[in-house]
Amino acid sequence: MEKVNIIIPIYNSEEYLFKCLDSIKNQTLNGIKAILVNDGSTDSSEKIIDEYVSTYPNIFEKINKENEGQATARNLGLEKATRRICYFHR
């Protein structure tokens, strides 16, 4: 059962994305689900996201959307969240 959802809005974040996603996958808390909201990235962020989702499907979930900004990406992540308590990554 999922205990914590982490919503991560992503827009052209390839420089930081590996470190961010590695940090999540290395957590010791069981039941983490990270919702990765790709907000229309034009760099290699989507490729990185796809790699993590295919390798760790029990931890990462991907949502693609057109670029509309962080607020709409967060709201979309909240709609998909299965827990009431969610954490946002900046």
mmCIF file of C-alpha atoms in Angstrom:
data_model
loop_
_atom_site.group_PDB
_atom_site.id
_atom_site.type_symbol
_atom_site.label_atom_id
_atom_site.label_comp_id
_atom_site.label_asym_id
_atom_site.label_seq_id
_atom_site.Cartn_x
_atom_site.Cartn_y
_atom_site.Cartn_z
ATOM 1 C CA MET A 1 0.000 0.000 0.000
ATOM 2 C CA GLU A 2 1.249 3.463 -0.854
ATOM 3 C CA LYS A 3 2.021 5.605 2.156
ATOM 4 C CA VAL A 4 3.399 8.708 0.486
ATOM 5 C CA ASN A 5 2.962 10.303 -2.932
ATOM 6 C CA ILE A 6 5.643 12.656 -4.196
ATOM 7 C CA ILE A 7 4.568 14.937 -7.023
ATOM 8 C CA ILE A 8 7.416 16.232 -9.166
ATOM 9 C CA PRO A 9 6.620 18.802 -11.870
ATOM 10 C CA ILE A 10 9.362 18.544 -14.491
ATOM 11 C CA TYR A 11 10.263 21.047 -17.180
ATOM 12 C CA ASN A 12 13.686 20.857 -18.853
ATOM 13 C CA SER A 13 15.330 19.478 -15.714
ATOM 14 C CA GLU A 14 17.801 17.012 -17.233
ATOM 15 C CA GLU A 15 20.691 18.530 -15.267
ATOM 16 C CA TYR A 16 19.104 17.685 -11.889
ATOM 17 C CA LEU A 17 16.727 14.840 -12.707
ATOM 18 C CA PHE A 18 19.063 11.857 -12.161
ATOM 19 C CA LYS A 19 20.002 13.095 -8.682
ATOM 20 C CA CYS A 20 16.364 13.778 -7.798
ATOM 21 C CA LEU A 21 15.042 10.417 -9.001
ATOM 22 C CA ASP A 22 17.955 8.471 -7.506
ATOM 23 C CA SER A 23 17.233 10.111 -4.167
ATOM 24 C CA ILE A 24 13.630 8.907 -4.325
ATOM 25 C CA LYS A 25 14.450 5.344 -5.405
ATOM 26 C CA ASN A 26 17.041 5.032 -2.621
ATOM 27 C CA GLN A 27 14.627 5.945 0.175
ATOM 28 C CA THR A 28 14.163 3.305 2.850
ATOM 29 C CA LEU A 29 10.495 4.077 3.479
ATOM 30 C CA ASN A 30 8.287 1.466 1.849
ATOM 31 C CA GLY A 31 5.244 2.591 -0.094
ATOM 32 C CA ILE A 32 6.617 5.650 -1.901
ATOM 33 C CA LYS A 33 5.014 6.519 -5.244
ATOM 34 C CA ALA A 34 6.531 9.381 -7.234
ATOM 35 C CA ILE A 35 4.258 10.997 -9.804
ATOM 36 C CA LEU A 36 6.487 12.567 -12.455
ATOM 37 C CA VAL A 37 4.580 15.252 -14.356
ATOM 38 C CA ASN A 38 6.459 16.101 -17.541
ATOM 39 C CA ASP A 39 5.308 19.635 -18.342
ATOM 40 C CA GLY A 40 6.254 19.613 -22.026
ATOM 41 C CA SER A 41 10.031 19.349 -21.614
ATOM 42 C CA THR A 42 12.078 19.934 -24.751
ATOM 43 C CA ASP A 43 15.371 18.560 -23.407
ATOM 44 C CA SER A 44 16.104 14.913 -22.543
ATOM 45 C CA SER A 45 13.990 14.958 -19.369
ATOM 46 C CA GLU A 46 11.323 12.717 -20.912
ATOM 47 C CA LYS A 47 13.920 10.110 -21.883
ATOM 48 C CA ILE A 48 15.254 10.090 -18.303
ATOM 49 C CA ILE A 49 11.713 9.812 -16.923
ATOM 50 C CA ASP A 50 10.953 6.880 -19.239
ATOM 51 C CA GLU A 51 14.116 5.091 -18.091
ATOM 52 C CA TYR A 52 13.135 5.319 -14.416
ATOM 53 C CA VAL A 53 9.474 4.431 -15.019
ATOM 54 C CA SER A 54 10.401 1.315 -17.000
ATOM 55 C CA THR A 55 13.078 0.237 -14.506
ATOM 56 C CA TYR A 56 11.132 1.051 -11.305
ATOM 57 C CA PRO A 57 7.412 0.911 -12.178
ATOM 58 C CA ASN A 58 6.518 0.266 -8.541
ATOM 59 C CA ILE A 59 8.010 3.651 -7.562
ATOM 60 C CA PHE A 60 7.577 5.992 -10.538
ATOM 61 C CA GLU A 61 4.533 6.962 -12.585
ATOM 62 C CA LYS A 62 4.705 9.321 -15.576
ATOM 63 C CA ILE A 63 2.205 11.898 -16.729
ATOM 64 C CA ASN A 64 2.824 13.920 -19.920
ATOM 65 C CA LYS A 65 1.186 17.265 -20.575
ATOM 66 C CA GLU A 66 1.688 20.377 -22.652
ATOM 67 C CA ASN A 67 3.666 23.142 -21.005
ATOM 68 C CA GLU A 68 1.357 25.246 -18.854
ATOM 69 C CA GLY A 69 3.543 25.862 -15.816
ATOM 70 C CA GLN A 70 4.272 24.377 -12.420
ATOM 71 C CA ALA A 71 0.867 25.065 -10.894
ATOM 72 C CA THR A 72 -1.069 23.066 -13.483
ATOM 73 C CA ALA A 73 1.528 20.277 -13.339
ATOM 74 C CA ARG A 74 1.128 20.066 -9.548
ATOM 75 C CA ASN A 75 -2.650 20.108 -9.788
ATOM 76 C CA LEU A 76 -2.600 17.273 -12.324
ATOM 77 C CA GLY A 77 -0.322 15.306 -10.001
ATOM 78 C CA LEU A 78 -2.738 15.896 -7.127
ATOM 79 C CA GLU A 79 -5.599 14.520 -9.224
ATOM 80 C CA LYS A 80 -3.611 11.300 -9.761
ATOM 81 C CA ALA A 81 -2.393 10.981 -6.161
ATOM 82 C CA THR A 82 -3.795 8.105 -4.136
ATOM 83 C CA ARG A 83 -2.876 9.460 -0.705
ATOM 84 C CA ARG A 84 -4.105 12.562 1.070
ATOM 85 C CA ILE A 85 -0.606 13.502 2.201
ATOM 86 C CA CYS A 86 1.585 14.507 -0.730
ATOM 87 C CA TYR A 87 4.990 16.121 -0.984
ATOM 88 C CA PHE A 88 6.089 18.426 -3.776
ATOM 89 C CA HIS A 89 9.568 18.707 -5.150
ATOM 90 C CA ARG A 90 10.615 22.161 -6.301
#
